[in-house]
Amino acid sequence: MIRIPFPRRTLLAAAALLLAGPVLAQGAWPTKPVTLVVPFPPGGPTDLVARVLAQKLTEQLGQNVVVDNKGGANGNIGAQFVARAPADGYTVLYNTSSITLSPALYKNMPYDVEKDFTPVALAAVVPLALVVHPSIPANNVREFVAYAKANPGKLTYGSAGNGNVTHLGAFQFAQANGIQAVHAPFKGSAPADLALAAGDIQFMTDTVNSVMGFVKDKRMKMLAVTTSKRMSLFPDVPTLAESGMPGFEVGAWQGVMVPAGTPRPIVDRLNAEVVKALQSADVKARLAVQGAEPLGSTPAEYQAYVKSELARWAQVVKASGVTID
């Protein structure tokens, strides 16, 4: 069993120093609107959290932080756009864990994660949930596994895209339980969720904030969550670890990056503002409603985390046998 832990909240004792020093030194930034590129479609789990952060940053910076959705290729289209943008602090990437998955999945990457970007801060993590269409005659993981194994090759699971964490999460769930199912990649979580609610696919592992509305409307059944402990939003839903998969834990983490070469004072200012936003009571409350946990980090901590995730996901992808090109 491959354990996929997601990052824990980081204590940021240096945040006040960042605000007191480089912030003042770089007082001229920003003097115009900042574009926050979300490399996934509108309405998806990444977009939902990014818009909460963008609104708060707009209030703090006194300049509009505008979300620009550039979905496609598992986040690579949006990431490439930012990698080639001027390194002036006005084009910012709101990335997900997919940025550390892509190098292991694509033979020809349009950018180099470590060379073309400067990490700013970890932002949030959203747990995944195992959800099925209501027509599936199963109300828990054990019953679903039994049903799926009794119908080999007849079930289809969706994802937010090939190689996305939602894809690998479902793939590993199926593989660990001996389930033969067909993968149907979509261009983001939103269309995949609609397909599941319509019965076009039968199950998936998607972020909690993306599926919770469908679950409440009874258009999906949530069988388990991927956190190490049960979520307060769904106290009656067991974890996959409780459901026969000890050690299984996965989350879709998100962060902020800028093009490499962005002046350090701007990086530090943006880091301080992101951390301040994540620590604010209203942002915490809005993320909690979505099942998202605010994180935060220094640029150095995020850089080290990205490096470790690149190495870890390379091993996971190799073990899974998943390839895209």
PDB file of C-alpha atoms in Angstrom:
ATOM      1  CA  MET A   1       0.000   0.000   0.000  1.00  0.00           C
ATOM      2  CA  ILE A   2       1.371   3.366  -0.958  1.00  0.00           C
ATOM      3  CA  ARG A   3       0.673   5.996   1.666  1.00  0.00           C
ATOM      4  CA  ILE A   4       0.125   9.489   0.312  1.00  0.00           C
ATOM      5  CA  PRO A   5       0.222  11.931   3.210  1.00  0.00           C
ATOM      6  CA  PHE A   6      -0.715  15.526   2.608  1.00  0.00           C
ATOM      7  CA  PRO A   7       1.132  18.449   4.186  1.00  0.00           C
ATOM      8  CA  ARG A   8       0.329  19.554   7.712  1.00  0.00           C
ATOM      9  CA  ARG A   9      -0.146  23.110   8.850  1.00  0.00           C
ATOM     10  CA  THR A  10       3.221  24.880   9.123  1.00  0.00           C
ATOM     11  CA  LEU A  11       3.980  27.250  11.980  1.00  0.00           C
ATOM     12  CA  LEU A  12       5.174  30.534  10.553  1.00  0.00           C
ATOM     13  CA  ALA A  13       7.075  32.408  13.178  1.00  0.00           C
ATOM     14  CA  ALA A  14       8.812  34.473  10.499  1.00  0.00           C
ATOM     15  CA  ALA A  15       5.605  35.939   9.057  1.00  0.00           C
ATOM     16  CA  ALA A  16       5.774  39.107  11.123  1.00  0.00           C
ATOM     17  CA  LEU A  17       9.366  39.692  10.055  1.00  0.00           C
ATOM     18  CA  LEU A  18       8.401  39.350   6.414  1.00  0.00           C
ATOM     19  CA  LEU A  19       5.739  41.979   6.868  1.00  0.00           C
ATOM     20  CA  ALA A  20       8.047  44.323   8.707  1.00  0.00           C
ATOM     21  CA  GLY A  21      11.033  44.143   6.385  1.00  0.00           C
ATOM     22  CA  PRO A  22      10.722  43.314   2.679  1.00  0.00           C
ATOM     23  CA  VAL A  23       7.126  44.536   2.588  1.00  0.00           C
ATOM     24  CA  LEU A  24       8.228  48.072   3.321  1.00  0.00           C
ATOM     25  CA  ALA A  25      11.186  47.789   1.002  1.00  0.00           C
ATOM     26  CA  GLN A  26       8.926  46.812  -1.894  1.00  0.00           C
ATOM     27  CA  GLY A  27       6.143  49.290  -1.216  1.00  0.00           C
ATOM     28  CA  ALA A  28       5.726  50.094  -4.928  1.00  0.00           C
ATOM     29  CA  TRP A  29       4.279  46.643  -5.652  1.00  0.00           C
ATOM     30  CA  PRO A  30       1.537  46.244  -6.671  1.00  0.00           C
ATOM     31  CA  THR A  31       0.577  49.352  -8.620  1.00  0.00           C
ATOM     32  CA  LYS A  32      -1.890  47.563 -10.930  1.00  0.00           C
ATOM     33  CA  PRO A  33      -4.120  44.467 -10.881  1.00  0.00           C
ATOM     34  CA  VAL A  34      -2.478  41.074 -10.291  1.00  0.00           C
ATOM     35  CA  THR A  35      -3.524  38.051 -12.345  1.00  0.00           C
ATOM     36  CA  LEU A  36      -3.863  34.783 -10.431  1.00  0.00           C
ATOM     37  CA  VAL A  37      -3.747  32.003 -13.008  1.00  0.00           C
ATOM     38  CA  VAL A  38      -5.721  28.902 -12.030  1.00  0.00           C
ATOM     39  CA  PRO A  39      -4.709  26.072 -14.400  1.00  0.00           C
ATOM     40  CA  PHE A  40      -8.082  24.332 -14.107  1.00  0.00           C
ATOM     41  CA  PRO A  41     -11.647  25.199 -15.206  1.00  0.00           C
ATOM     42  CA  PRO A  42     -13.989  27.477 -13.240  1.00  0.00           C
ATOM     43  CA  GLY A  43     -16.101  25.856 -10.555  1.00  0.00           C
ATOM     44  CA  GLY A  44     -13.641  23.115  -9.696  1.00  0.00           C
ATOM     45  CA  PRO A  45     -12.058  22.540  -6.270  1.00  0.00           C
ATOM     46  CA  THR A  46      -8.898  24.499  -7.068  1.00  0.00           C
ATOM     47  CA  ASP A  47     -10.869  27.413  -8.476  1.00  0.00           C
ATOM     48  CA  LEU A  48     -13.119  27.555  -5.401  1.00  0.00           C
ATOM     49  CA  VAL A  49     -10.224  27.959  -2.964  1.00  0.00           C
ATOM     50  CA  ALA A  50      -8.274  30.278  -5.273  1.00  0.00           C
ATOM     51  CA  ARG A  51     -11.195  32.708  -5.473  1.00  0.00           C
ATOM     52  CA  VAL A  52     -11.468  32.895  -1.688  1.00  0.00           C
ATOM     53  CA  LEU A  53      -7.761  33.733  -1.501  1.00  0.00           C
ATOM     54  CA  ALA A  54      -7.941  36.185  -4.417  1.00  0.00           C
ATOM     55  CA  GLN A  55     -10.757  38.128  -2.777  1.00  0.00           C
ATOM     56  CA  LYS A  56      -8.843  38.430   0.487  1.00  0.00           C
ATOM     57  CA  LEU A  57      -5.626  39.441  -1.265  1.00  0.00           C
ATOM     58  CA  THR A  58      -7.562  42.122  -3.145  1.00  0.00           C
ATOM     59  CA  GLU A  59      -8.655  43.573   0.188  1.00  0.00           C
ATOM     60  CA  GLN A  60      -5.157  43.434   1.648  1.00  0.00           C
ATOM     61  CA  LEU A  61      -3.190  44.706  -1.354  1.00  0.00           C
ATOM     62  CA  GLY A  62      -5.564  47.447  -2.433  1.00  0.00           C
ATOM     63  CA  GLN A  63      -5.349  46.152  -6.003  1.00  0.00           C
ATOM     64  CA  ASN A  64      -7.613  43.686  -7.758  1.00  0.00           C
ATOM     65  CA  VAL A  65      -6.352  40.101  -7.798  1.00  0.00           C
ATOM     66  CA  VAL A  66      -8.132  38.661 -10.829  1.00  0.00           C
ATOM     67  CA  VAL A  67      -8.563  34.907 -11.306  1.00  0.00           C
ATOM     68  CA  ASP A  68      -7.771  33.748 -14.847  1.00  0.00           C
ATOM     69  CA  ASN A  69      -8.708  30.106 -15.564  1.00  0.00           C
ATOM     70  CA  LYS A  70      -6.425  28.435 -18.083  1.00  0.00           C
ATOM     71  CA  GLY A  71      -7.324  24.754 -17.855  1.00  0.00           C
ATOM     72  CA  GLY A  72      -5.979  21.803 -19.798  1.00  0.00           C
ATOM     73  CA  ALA A  73      -3.234  19.168 -19.861  1.00  0.00           C
ATOM     74  CA  ASN A  74      -3.428  18.443 -16.139  1.00  0.00           C
ATOM     75  CA  GLY A  75      -2.583  22.045 -15.288  1.00  0.00           C
ATOM     76  CA  ASN A  76       0.329  22.307 -17.699  1.00  0.00           C
ATOM     77  CA  ILE A  77      -1.226  24.919 -20.003  1.00  0.00           C
ATOM     78  CA  GLY A  78      -1.730  27.422 -17.214  1.00  0.00           C
ATOM     79  CA  ALA A  79       1.625  26.633 -15.643  1.00  0.00           C
ATOM     80  CA  GLN A  80       3.422  27.122 -18.965  1.00  0.00           C
ATOM     81  CA  PHE A  81       1.684  30.468 -19.409  1.00  0.00           C
ATOM     82  CA  VAL A  82       2.978  31.685 -16.051  1.00  0.00           C
ATOM     83  CA  ALA A  83       6.457  30.251 -16.623  1.00  0.00           C
ATOM     84  CA  ARG A  84       6.757  32.440 -19.742  1.00  0.00           C
ATOM     85  CA  ALA A  85       5.200  35.547 -18.172  1.00  0.00           C
ATOM     86  CA  PRO A  86       7.258  38.557 -17.089  1.00  0.00           C
ATOM     87  CA  ALA A  87       8.846  38.021 -13.671  1.00  0.00           C
ATOM     88  CA  ASP A  88       7.356  41.186 -12.210  1.00  0.00           C
ATOM     89  CA  GLY A  89       4.848  39.870  -9.676  1.00  0.00           C
ATOM     90  CA  TYR A  90       1.772  40.586 -11.766  1.00  0.00           C
ATOM     91  CA  THR A  91       1.254  37.061 -13.095  1.00  0.00           C
ATOM     92  CA  VAL A  92       0.968  34.485 -10.322  1.00  0.00           C
ATOM     93  CA  LEU A  93       0.287  30.741 -10.525  1.00  0.00           C
ATOM     94  CA  TYR A  94      -2.162  29.051  -8.176  1.00  0.00           C
ATOM     95  CA  ASN A  95      -0.821  25.538  -8.606  1.00  0.00           C
ATOM     96  CA  THR A  96      -1.866  22.150  -7.269  1.00  0.00           C
ATOM     97  CA  SER A  97      -0.052  18.916  -6.530  1.00  0.00           C
ATOM     98  CA  SER A  98      -0.345  18.173 -10.260  1.00  0.00           C
ATOM     99  CA  ILE A  99       2.716  20.334 -10.839  1.00  0.00           C
ATOM    100  CA  THR A 100       4.799  17.666  -9.095  1.00  0.00           C
ATOM    101  CA  LEU A 101       2.982  14.822 -10.875  1.00  0.00           C
ATOM    102  CA  SER A 102       3.397  16.052 -14.432  1.00  0.00           C
ATOM    103  CA  PRO A 103       7.180  15.585 -14.713  1.00  0.00           C
ATOM    104  CA  ALA A 104       6.688  11.860 -14.054  1.00  0.00           C
ATOM    105  CA  LEU A 105       3.738  11.586 -16.442  1.00  0.00           C
ATOM    106  CA  TYR A 106       4.842  13.607 -19.469  1.00  0.00           C
ATOM    107  CA  LYS A 107       7.948  12.881 -21.517  1.00  0.00           C
ATOM    108  CA  ASN A 108       8.043  16.376 -23.004  1.00  0.00           C
ATOM    109  CA  MET A 109       7.327  18.969 -20.352  1.00  0.00           C
ATOM    110  CA  PRO A 110       6.815  22.573 -21.552  1.00  0.00           C
ATOM    111  CA  TYR A 111       8.487  23.914 -18.406  1.00  0.00           C
ATOM    112  CA  ASP A 112      10.840  22.875 -15.612  1.00  0.00           C
ATOM    113  CA  VAL A 113       9.135  23.031 -12.212  1.00  0.00           C
ATOM    114  CA  GLU A 114      12.296  23.808 -10.257  1.00  0.00           C
ATOM    115  CA  LYS A 115      13.986  26.105 -12.783  1.00  0.00           C
ATOM    116  CA  ASP A 116      11.062  28.095 -14.182  1.00  0.00           C
ATOM    117  CA  PHE A 117       9.213  28.920 -10.949  1.00  0.00           C
ATOM    118  CA  THR A 118       9.883  30.446  -7.566  1.00  0.00           C
ATOM    119  CA  PRO A 119       7.672  28.889  -4.870  1.00  0.00           C
ATOM    120  CA  VAL A 120       5.902  31.473  -2.706  1.00  0.00           C
ATOM    121  CA  ALA A 121       3.759  29.553  -0.217  1.00  0.00           C
ATOM    122  CA  LEU A 122       1.703  26.451   0.386  1.00  0.00           C
ATOM    123  CA  ALA A 123      -1.922  27.565   0.475  1.00  0.00           C
ATOM    124  CA  ALA A 124      -4.334  24.777   1.345  1.00  0.00           C
ATOM    125  CA  VAL A 125      -5.078  21.074   1.164  1.00  0.00           C
ATOM    126  CA  VAL A 126      -8.398  19.476   0.289  1.00  0.00           C
ATOM    127  CA  PRO A 127      -9.064  15.829   1.215  1.00  0.00           C
ATOM    128  CA  LEU A 128     -10.514  13.430  -1.330  1.00  0.00           C
ATOM    129  CA  ALA A 129     -13.674  11.396  -0.950  1.00  0.00           C
ATOM    130  CA  LEU A 130     -14.714   8.101  -2.518  1.00  0.00           C
ATOM    131  CA  VAL A 131     -18.110   8.769  -4.095  1.00  0.00           C
ATOM    132  CA  VAL A 132     -20.439   6.559  -6.130  1.00  0.00           C
ATOM    133  CA  HIS A 133     -23.625   7.060  -8.113  1.00  0.00           C
ATOM    134  CA  PRO A 134     -26.791   6.423  -6.061  1.00  0.00           C
ATOM    135  CA  SER A 135     -27.722   3.514  -8.354  1.00  0.00           C
ATOM    136  CA  ILE A 136     -24.756   1.511  -7.088  1.00  0.00           C
ATOM    137  CA  PRO A 137     -26.084  -1.026  -4.550  1.00  0.00           C
ATOM    138  CA  ALA A 138     -23.473  -0.259  -1.906  1.00  0.00           C
ATOM    139  CA  ASN A 139     -23.542   1.871   1.229  1.00  0.00           C
ATOM    140  CA  ASN A 140     -19.995   1.295   2.426  1.00  0.00           C
ATOM    141  CA  VAL A 141     -16.566   0.498   1.019  1.00  0.00           C
ATOM    142  CA  ARG A 142     -16.808  -3.241   1.702  1.00  0.00           C
ATOM    143  CA  GLU A 143     -20.088  -3.533  -0.200  1.00  0.00           C
ATOM    144  CA  PHE A 144     -18.779  -1.423  -3.068  1.00  0.00           C
ATOM    145  CA  VAL A 145     -15.619  -3.491  -3.433  1.00  0.00           C
ATOM    146  CA  ALA A 146     -17.696  -6.674  -3.492  1.00  0.00           C
ATOM    147  CA  TYR A 147     -20.028  -5.220  -6.130  1.00  0.00           C
ATOM    148  CA  ALA A 148     -17.178  -3.931  -8.290  1.00  0.00           C
ATOM    149  CA  LYS A 149     -15.324  -7.254  -8.148  1.00  0.00           C
ATOM    150  CA  ALA A 150     -18.526  -9.041  -9.144  1.00  0.00           C
ATOM    151  CA  ASN A 151     -18.723  -6.794 -12.219  1.00  0.00           C
ATOM    152  CA  PRO A 152     -15.151  -6.714 -13.610  1.00  0.00           C
ATOM    153  CA  GLY A 153     -14.607  -4.169 -16.362  1.00  0.00           C
ATOM    154  CA  LYS A 154     -18.192  -2.917 -16.203  1.00  0.00           C
ATOM    155  CA  LEU A 155     -17.630   0.120 -14.002  1.00  0.00           C
ATOM    156  CA  THR A 156     -16.100   3.422 -15.085  1.00  0.00           C
ATOM    157  CA  TYR A 157     -14.411   5.892 -12.765  1.00  0.00           C
ATOM    158  CA  GLY A 158     -13.848   9.534 -13.582  1.00  0.00           C
ATOM    159  CA  SER A 159     -11.124  12.009 -12.717  1.00  0.00           C
ATOM    160  CA  ALA A 160     -10.173  15.633 -13.218  1.00  0.00           C
ATOM    161  CA  GLY A 161      -7.664  14.501 -15.856  1.00  0.00           C
ATOM    162  CA  ASN A 162      -5.048  11.897 -16.690  1.00  0.00           C
ATOM    163  CA  GLY A 163      -2.408  11.775 -13.979  1.00  0.00           C
ATOM    164  CA  ASN A 164      -4.347  14.124 -11.718  1.00  0.00           C
ATOM    165  CA  VAL A 165      -4.335  13.231  -8.009  1.00  0.00           C
ATOM    166  CA  THR A 166      -8.018  12.329  -8.389  1.00  0.00           C
ATOM    167  CA  HIS A 167      -6.985   9.820 -11.064  1.00  0.00           C
ATOM    168  CA  LEU A 168      -4.139   8.280  -9.095  1.00  0.00           C
ATOM    169  CA  GLY A 169      -6.221   8.149  -5.914  1.00  0.00           C
ATOM    170  CA  ALA A 170      -8.962   6.120  -7.627  1.00  0.00           C
ATOM    171  CA  PHE A 171      -6.419   4.030  -9.523  1.00  0.00           C
ATOM    172  CA  GLN A 172      -4.661   3.014  -6.325  1.00  0.00           C
ATOM    173  CA  PHE A 173      -7.962   2.323  -4.582  1.00  0.00           C
ATOM    174  CA  ALA A 174      -9.031   0.034  -7.417  1.00  0.00           C
ATOM    175  CA  GLN A 175      -5.634  -1.631  -7.688  1.00  0.00           C
ATOM    176  CA  ALA A 176      -5.378  -2.273  -3.943  1.00  0.00           C
ATOM    177  CA  ASN A 177      -8.815  -3.909  -3.895  1.00  0.00           C
ATOM    178  CA  GLY A 178      -8.497  -5.942  -7.072  1.00  0.00           C
ATOM    179  CA  ILE A 179     -11.107  -3.893  -8.944  1.00  0.00           C
ATOM    180  CA  GLN A 180     -11.068  -3.875 -12.752  1.00  0.00           C
ATOM    181  CA  ALA A 181     -12.567  -0.593 -13.944  1.00  0.00           C
ATOM    182  CA  VAL A 182     -12.265   1.792 -16.886  1.00  0.00           C
ATOM    183  CA  HIS A 183     -10.813   5.274 -16.400  1.00  0.00           C
ATOM    184  CA  ALA A 184     -12.578   8.267 -17.970  1.00  0.00           C
ATOM    185  CA  PRO A 185     -10.534  11.479 -17.690  1.00  0.00           C
ATOM    186  CA  PHE A 186     -12.329  14.828 -17.807  1.00  0.00           C
ATOM    187  CA  LYS A 187     -11.110  18.398 -18.168  1.00  0.00           C
ATOM    188  CA  GLY A 188     -11.418  19.249 -14.512  1.00  0.00           C
ATOM    189  CA  SER A 189     -13.451  18.087 -11.532  1.00  0.00           C
ATOM    190  CA  ALA A 190     -16.624  19.995 -12.419  1.00  0.00           C
ATOM    191  CA  PRO A 191     -17.452  18.033 -15.607  1.00  0.00           C
ATOM    192  CA  ALA A 192     -16.427  14.764 -13.954  1.00  0.00           C
ATOM    193  CA  ASP A 193     -18.771  15.446 -11.045  1.00  0.00           C
ATOM    194  CA  LEU A 194     -21.645  16.207 -13.400  1.00  0.00           C
ATOM    195  CA  ALA A 195     -20.982  12.959 -15.259  1.00  0.00           C
ATOM    196  CA  LEU A 196     -21.092  10.994 -12.021  1.00  0.00           C
ATOM    197  CA  ALA A 197     -24.277  12.717 -10.861  1.00  0.00           C
ATOM    198  CA  ALA A 198     -25.857  11.880 -14.231  1.00  0.00           C
ATOM    199  CA  GLY A 199     -24.822   8.235 -13.998  1.00  0.00           C
ATOM    200  CA  ASP A 200     -22.495   8.371 -16.991  1.00  0.00           C
ATOM    201  CA  ILE A 201     -19.707   7.052 -14.728  1.00  0.00           C
ATOM    202  CA  GLN A 202     -20.068   5.024 -11.555  1.00  0.00           C
ATOM    203  CA  PHE A 203     -17.441   6.213  -9.067  1.00  0.00           C
ATOM    204  CA  MET A 204     -14.456   8.452  -8.466  1.00  0.00           C
ATOM    205  CA  THR A 205     -12.202   9.904  -5.798  1.00  0.00           C
ATOM    206  CA  ASP A 206     -12.613  13.654  -5.917  1.00  0.00           C
ATOM    207  CA  THR A 207     -11.986  16.555  -3.588  1.00  0.00           C
ATOM    208  CA  VAL A 208     -14.508  17.007  -0.800  1.00  0.00           C
ATOM    209  CA  ASN A 209     -15.266  20.614  -1.711  1.00  0.00           C
ATOM    210  CA  SER A 210     -16.101  19.560  -5.259  1.00  0.00           C
ATOM    211  CA  VAL A 211     -18.545  16.757  -4.395  1.00  0.00           C
ATOM    212  CA  MET A 212     -20.128  17.869  -1.123  1.00  0.00           C
ATOM    213  CA  GLY A 213     -23.032  19.668  -2.820  1.00  0.00           C
ATOM    214  CA  PHE A 214     -23.891  16.576  -4.851  1.00  0.00           C
ATOM    215  CA  VAL A 215     -23.704  14.431  -1.718  1.00  0.00           C
ATOM    216  CA  LYS A 216     -26.054  16.728   0.185  1.00  0.00           C
ATOM    217  CA  ASP A 217     -28.478  16.669  -2.772  1.00  0.00           C
ATOM    218  CA  LYS A 218     -28.250  12.846  -2.761  1.00  0.00           C
ATOM    219  CA  ARG A 219     -26.958  12.778  -6.322  1.00  0.00           C
ATOM    220  CA  MET A 220     -23.877  10.959  -5.038  1.00  0.00           C
ATOM    221  CA  LYS A 221     -23.133   8.665  -2.129  1.00  0.00           C
ATOM    222  CA  MET A 222     -19.972   9.339  -0.131  1.00  0.00           C
ATOM    223  CA  LEU A 223     -18.534   6.044   1.081  1.00  0.00           C
ATOM    224  CA  ALA A 224     -15.259   7.224   2.627  1.00  0.00           C
ATOM    225  CA  VAL A 225     -12.832  10.119   3.014  1.00  0.00           C
ATOM    226  CA  THR A 226      -9.075   9.988   2.560  1.00  0.00           C
ATOM    227  CA  THR A 227      -8.087  11.849   5.719  1.00  0.00           C
ATOM    228  CA  SER A 228      -6.342  10.052   8.585  1.00  0.00           C
ATOM    229  CA  LYS A 229      -9.285  10.958  10.835  1.00  0.00           C
ATOM    230  CA  ARG A 230     -12.962  11.523  10.102  1.00  0.00           C
ATOM    231  CA  MET A 231     -13.939  14.993   8.938  1.00  0.00           C
ATOM    232  CA  SER A 232     -16.101  17.215  11.133  1.00  0.00           C
ATOM    233  CA  LEU A 233     -18.212  18.058   8.072  1.00  0.00           C
ATOM    234  CA  PHE A 234     -19.043  14.374   7.591  1.00  0.00           C
ATOM    235  CA  PRO A 235     -18.645  12.718  11.011  1.00  0.00           C
ATOM    236  CA  ASP A 236     -20.598   9.609   9.958  1.00  0.00           C
ATOM    237  CA  VAL A 237     -18.414   8.929   6.912  1.00  0.00           C
ATOM    238  CA  PRO A 238     -15.504   6.585   7.705  1.00  0.00           C
ATOM    239  CA  THR A 239     -11.966   6.968   6.421  1.00  0.00           C
ATOM    240  CA  LEU A 240     -10.526   4.586   3.877  1.00  0.00           C
ATOM    241  CA  ALA A 241      -8.040   3.591   6.557  1.00  0.00           C
ATOM    242  CA  GLU A 242     -10.988   2.458   8.686  1.00  0.00           C
ATOM    243  CA  SER A 243     -12.498   0.682   5.696  1.00  0.00           C
ATOM    244  CA  GLY A 244      -9.804  -1.890   5.095  1.00  0.00           C
ATOM    245  CA  MET A 245      -7.012   0.267   3.681  1.00  0.00           C
ATOM    246  CA  PRO A 246      -4.745   1.080   6.638  1.00  0.00           C
ATOM    247  CA  GLY A 247      -2.316   3.910   5.977  1.00  0.00           C
ATOM    248  CA  PHE A 248      -4.151   5.225   2.910  1.00  0.00           C
ATOM    249  CA  GLU A 249      -4.202   9.010   3.106  1.00  0.00           C
ATOM    250  CA  VAL A 250      -4.254  11.483   0.223  1.00  0.00           C
ATOM    251  CA  GLY A 251      -5.061  15.136  -0.289  1.00  0.00           C
ATOM    252  CA  ALA A 252      -4.980  17.646  -3.113  1.00  0.00           C
ATOM    253  CA  TRP A 253      -2.618  20.361  -1.926  1.00  0.00           C
ATOM    254  CA  GLN A 254      -2.403  23.816  -3.481  1.00  0.00           C
ATOM    255  CA  GLY A 255       0.145  26.618  -3.486  1.00  0.00           C
ATOM    256  CA  VAL A 256       1.310  29.881  -4.988  1.00  0.00           C
ATOM    257  CA  MET A 257       4.241  30.300  -7.380  1.00  0.00           C
ATOM    258  CA  VAL A 258       5.674  33.074  -9.543  1.00  0.00           C
ATOM    259  CA  PRO A 259       7.981  33.029 -12.565  1.00  0.00           C
ATOM    260  CA  ALA A 260      11.643  32.426 -11.755  1.00  0.00           C
ATOM    261  CA  GLY A 261      13.555  35.677 -11.483  1.00  0.00           C
ATOM    262  CA  THR A 262      10.779  37.555  -9.699  1.00  0.00           C
ATOM    263  CA  PRO A 263      12.481  40.087  -7.369  1.00  0.00           C
ATOM    264  CA  ARG A 264      12.900  38.728  -3.868  1.00  0.00           C
ATOM    265  CA  PRO A 265      11.122  41.646  -2.178  1.00  0.00           C
ATOM    266  CA  ILE A 266       8.019  40.892  -4.255  1.00  0.00           C
ATOM    267  CA  VAL A 267       8.211  37.176  -3.418  1.00  0.00           C
ATOM    268  CA  ASP A 268       8.495  37.972   0.282  1.00  0.00           C
ATOM    269  CA  ARG A 269       5.679  40.516   0.150  1.00  0.00           C
ATOM    270  CA  LEU A 270       3.385  38.098  -1.645  1.00  0.00           C
ATOM    271  CA  ASN A 271       4.295  35.328   0.801  1.00  0.00           C
ATOM    272  CA  ALA A 272       3.491  37.552   3.758  1.00  0.00           C
ATOM    273  CA  GLU A 273       0.147  38.584   2.263  1.00  0.00           C
ATOM    274  CA  VAL A 274      -0.816  34.980   1.425  1.00  0.00           C
ATOM    275  CA  VAL A 275       0.055  33.829   4.947  1.00  0.00           C
ATOM    276  CA  LYS A 276      -1.863  36.747   6.445  1.00  0.00           C
ATOM    277  CA  ALA A 277      -4.898  35.888   4.323  1.00  0.00           C
ATOM    278  CA  LEU A 278      -4.783  32.207   5.284  1.00  0.00           C
ATOM    279  CA  GLN A 279      -4.585  33.094   8.955  1.00  0.00           C
ATOM    280  CA  SER A 280      -7.594  35.426   8.818  1.00  0.00           C
ATOM    281  CA  ALA A 281     -10.755  34.219  10.523  1.00  0.00           C
ATOM    282  CA  ASP A 282     -13.032  34.820   7.534  1.00  0.00           C
ATOM    283  CA  VAL A 283     -10.812  32.877   5.109  1.00  0.00           C
ATOM    284  CA  LYS A 284     -10.498  30.006   7.575  1.00  0.00           C
ATOM    285  CA  ALA A 285     -14.273  29.912   7.936  1.00  0.00           C
ATOM    286  CA  ARG A 286     -14.897  29.985   4.187  1.00  0.00           C
ATOM    287  CA  LEU A 287     -12.358  27.221   3.557  1.00  0.00           C
ATOM    288  CA  ALA A 288     -13.735  25.097   6.397  1.00  0.00           C
ATOM    289  CA  VAL A 289     -17.154  25.118   4.755  1.00  0.00           C
ATOM    290  CA  GLN A 290     -15.480  23.620   1.674  1.00  0.00           C
ATOM    291  CA  GLY A 291     -13.586  21.021   3.686  1.00  0.00           C
ATOM    292  CA  ALA A 292     -10.309  22.744   2.846  1.00  0.00           C
ATOM    293  CA  GLU A 293      -7.530  23.228   5.409  1.00  0.00           C
ATOM    294  CA  PRO A 294      -5.371  26.377   5.171  1.00  0.00           C
ATOM    295  CA  LEU A 295      -1.649  25.693   5.293  1.00  0.00           C
ATOM    296  CA  GLY A 296       0.952  28.422   4.799  1.00  0.00           C
ATOM    297  CA  SER A 297       4.738  28.240   4.636  1.00  0.00           C
ATOM    298  CA  THR A 298       7.823  30.288   3.921  1.00  0.00           C
ATOM    299  CA  PRO A 299       9.137  30.305   0.336  1.00  0.00           C
ATOM    300  CA  ALA A 300      12.052  28.090   1.410  1.00  0.00           C
ATOM    301  CA  GLU A 301       9.738  25.582   3.071  1.00  0.00           C
ATOM    302  CA  TYR A 302       7.569  25.401  -0.007  1.00  0.00           C
ATOM    303  CA  GLN A 303      10.593  24.970  -2.258  1.00  0.00           C
ATOM    304  CA  ALA A 304      11.813  22.041  -0.142  1.00  0.00           C
ATOM    305  CA  TYR A 305       8.339  20.516  -0.121  1.00  0.00           C
ATOM    306  CA  VAL A 306       8.042  20.724  -3.908  1.00  0.00           C
ATOM    307  CA  LYS A 307      11.410  19.015  -4.271  1.00  0.00           C
ATOM    308  CA  SER A 308      10.368  16.171  -1.970  1.00  0.00           C
ATOM    309  CA  GLU A 309       7.004  15.796  -3.740  1.00  0.00           C
ATOM    310  CA  LEU A 310       8.686  15.559  -7.148  1.00  0.00           C
ATOM    311  CA  ALA A 311      10.754  12.635  -5.904  1.00  0.00           C
ATOM    312  CA  ARG A 312       7.855  10.917  -4.130  1.00  0.00           C
ATOM    313  CA  TRP A 313       5.372  11.200  -6.989  1.00  0.00           C
ATOM    314  CA  ALA A 314       7.959   9.908  -9.442  1.00  0.00           C
ATOM    315  CA  GLN A 315       7.987   6.692  -7.410  1.00  0.00           C
ATOM    316  CA  VAL A 316       4.187   6.559  -7.123  1.00  0.00           C
ATOM    317  CA  VAL A 317       3.659   7.060 -10.860  1.00  0.00           C
ATOM    318  CA  LYS A 318       6.277   4.441 -11.688  1.00  0.00           C
ATOM    319  CA  ALA A 319       4.600   1.962  -9.357  1.00  0.00           C
ATOM    320  CA  SER A 320       1.158   2.663 -10.814  1.00  0.00           C
ATOM    321  CA  GLY A 321       2.302   2.315 -14.416  1.00  0.00           C
ATOM    322  CA  VAL A 322       0.288   5.392 -15.431  1.00  0.00           C
ATOM    323  CA  THR A 323       1.619   7.296 -18.449  1.00  0.00           C
ATOM    324  CA  ILE A 324       0.189  10.079 -20.604  1.00  0.00           C
ATOM    325  CA  ASP A 325       2.584  10.492 -23.534  1.00  0.00           C
TER     326      ASP A 325
END
